Amino acid sequence: MLIARTLSELRDARAGLGLELGLVPTMGALHEGHLALVSAARVAGRVAASIFVNPLQFGPTEDLARYPRDEAGDLAKLEASGCDLVWLPHVSEMYPPDGASTITVGGPATLWEGALRPGHFTGVATVVAKLFGQVRPRAAYFGEKDWQQIQVISRMVADLLLPVEIVPVPTVREQDGLALSSRNRFLSAENRAAAPALYSALRRAAQAIAESAPVVATLATANAEISAAGMQPEYLALVDAQSLEPIEALTRTARLITAARAGSVRLLDNVAV
Ligand code: AMP
C-alpha cells in the first residue's frame, strides 16, 4: 500500500495506478462503514482512500478539535482491506494561504444539514472537488448514511461536468441498527442504549408511509418515539431523494431523513421508502 503525504508523492504514486481507480474520501477514525466503501471500490479496480479532517466543513462551534484521529489504526485497516494508495494531505496543501476559490452548491445543499450547518456543504464540495483534481479517480464511493451529502456531490459533479462516477454504498449498521459513525464513540452508555431507536422509528415510519398511512401523522409519531427514547430530533422529513425537497405524498424516489441529538452527539440516518 502506497502512502502519500505531499502532492509530489501523490503524483508519483498515482502514476502507477492506471485509469480504473476508485476514490474513498474519509476523515479517518475508520470503521466498517468506511471499509465497505473500500470493498465496493475494489470490485471495480484499484483503490485510493484519502484521510483528511477537513476544517472547512466544520462550523465555528463544531467539534473539529475533538474529531477522533487514529492514523496508525486507519492505515492498518486500509492495508488489510486491500487499499492501494492512501492520501494524507496537510491542511496547508489543501488550503494554500493565497487560495481564493470555494464551491457553493445550491439546491439540495440549502436544506436540512445545509440549513442547520451554514457553510458545511461548501466545505464538503470544495474538498471533494480538490480531491478529485488531485487523485483523478474514475469513480468515487460515498456512504448512503450521509444521503444528503451524496446528492450535493452528485449535483456538483453534474453541474461542473466532472468526469467522476459517484457510487453510493448502503449504510453499515451495528447489530441493533445504529448506523456506524466515527462520532458514536462519544455516546454515553445511556445515549448509546437509546440510539438504535432512531433507526427503528425511521423503519416503522417508512413502512407505514409505504402502506399509505398519512405522512404528517406518521412523522409526528416517529418524532415522538425518538423523543421518548431520550433523543432530541432536529428534523425528520419525507423528501424527494435527489432534490431533498420535502414531499407530502409518496413518490418513486422518496427518502426518509433525520438528524437527532443524543447528548452531545448528532446522529444522522435515513432510509428508502
Ligand atoms: P466520514 O469519515 O465520516 O467523512 O465518512 C467518509 C465516508 O464514509 C462518507 O462517504 C460516509 O458517508 C461514509 N460512511 C460513514 N459511515 C458509514 C456507514 N455507517 N456506512 C456506510 N458508509 C459510511
GROMACS .gro file of C-alpha atoms and ligand atoms in nm, residues 25-28 31 33-34 36-37 57 67 141-146 149 169-173 179-182, ligand 1:
model
   50
   25PRO     CA    1  -1.277   1.013   0.072
   26THR     CA    2  -1.278   0.992   0.455
   27MET     CA    3  -1.197   1.193   0.764
   28GLY     CA    4  -1.030   0.892   0.927
   31HIS     CA    5  -1.482   0.174   1.091
   33GLY     CA    6  -1.873   0.160   0.715
   34HIS     CA    7  -1.565   0.317   0.559
   36ALA     CA    8  -1.742  -0.120   0.297
   37LEU     CA    9  -1.666   0.170   0.061
   57GLN     CA   10  -1.670   2.171   0.666
   67TYR     CA   11  -1.273   1.495   1.599
  141TYR     CA   12  -1.757   0.598  -0.331
  142PHE     CA   13  -1.977   0.760  -0.068
  143GLY     CA   14  -2.191   0.617   0.213
  144GLU     CA   15  -2.569   0.638   0.200
  145LYS     CA   16  -2.553   0.719   0.571
  146ASP     CA   17  -2.486   1.075   0.456
  149GLN     CA   18  -2.405   1.465   0.104
  169VAL     CA   19  -2.282   0.238  -0.080
  170PRO     CA   20  -2.551   0.115   0.166
  171THR     CA   21  -2.521   0.212   0.533
  172VAL     CA   22  -2.335  -0.032   0.756
  173ARG     CA   23  -2.503  -0.074   1.097
  179ALA     CA   24  -2.553   0.339   1.180
  180LEU     CA   25  -2.175   0.319   1.232
  181SER     CA   26  -2.017   0.661   1.275
  182SER     CA   27  -1.679   0.789   1.392
  274AMP     P1   28  -1.652   1.045   0.718
  274AMP     O1   29  -1.518   0.990   0.754
  274AMP     O2   30  -1.750   1.048   0.831
  274AMP     O3   31  -1.642   1.176   0.644
  274AMP     O4   32  -1.715   0.943   0.613
  274AMP     C1   33  -1.644   0.908   0.498
  274AMP     C2   34  -1.735   0.829   0.410
  274AMP     O5   35  -1.778   0.712   0.477
  274AMP     C3   36  -1.861   0.906   0.370
  274AMP     O6   37  -1.891   0.876   0.234
  274AMP     C4   38  -1.964   0.847   0.462
  274AMP     O7   39  -2.096   0.855   0.412
  274AMP     C5   40  -1.918   0.703   0.469
  274AMP     N1   41  -1.973   0.637   0.588
  274AMP     C6   42  -1.968   0.680   0.715
  274AMP     N2   43  -2.036   0.597   0.796
  274AMP     C7   44  -2.086   0.498   0.718
  274AMP     C8   45  -2.166   0.383   0.741
  274AMP     N3   46  -2.210   0.350   0.863
  274AMP     N4   47  -2.199   0.305   0.635
  274AMP     C9   48  -2.156   0.336   0.511
  274AMP     N5   49  -2.079   0.443   0.482
  274AMP    C10   50  -2.045   0.524   0.583
   0.00000   0.00000   0.00000
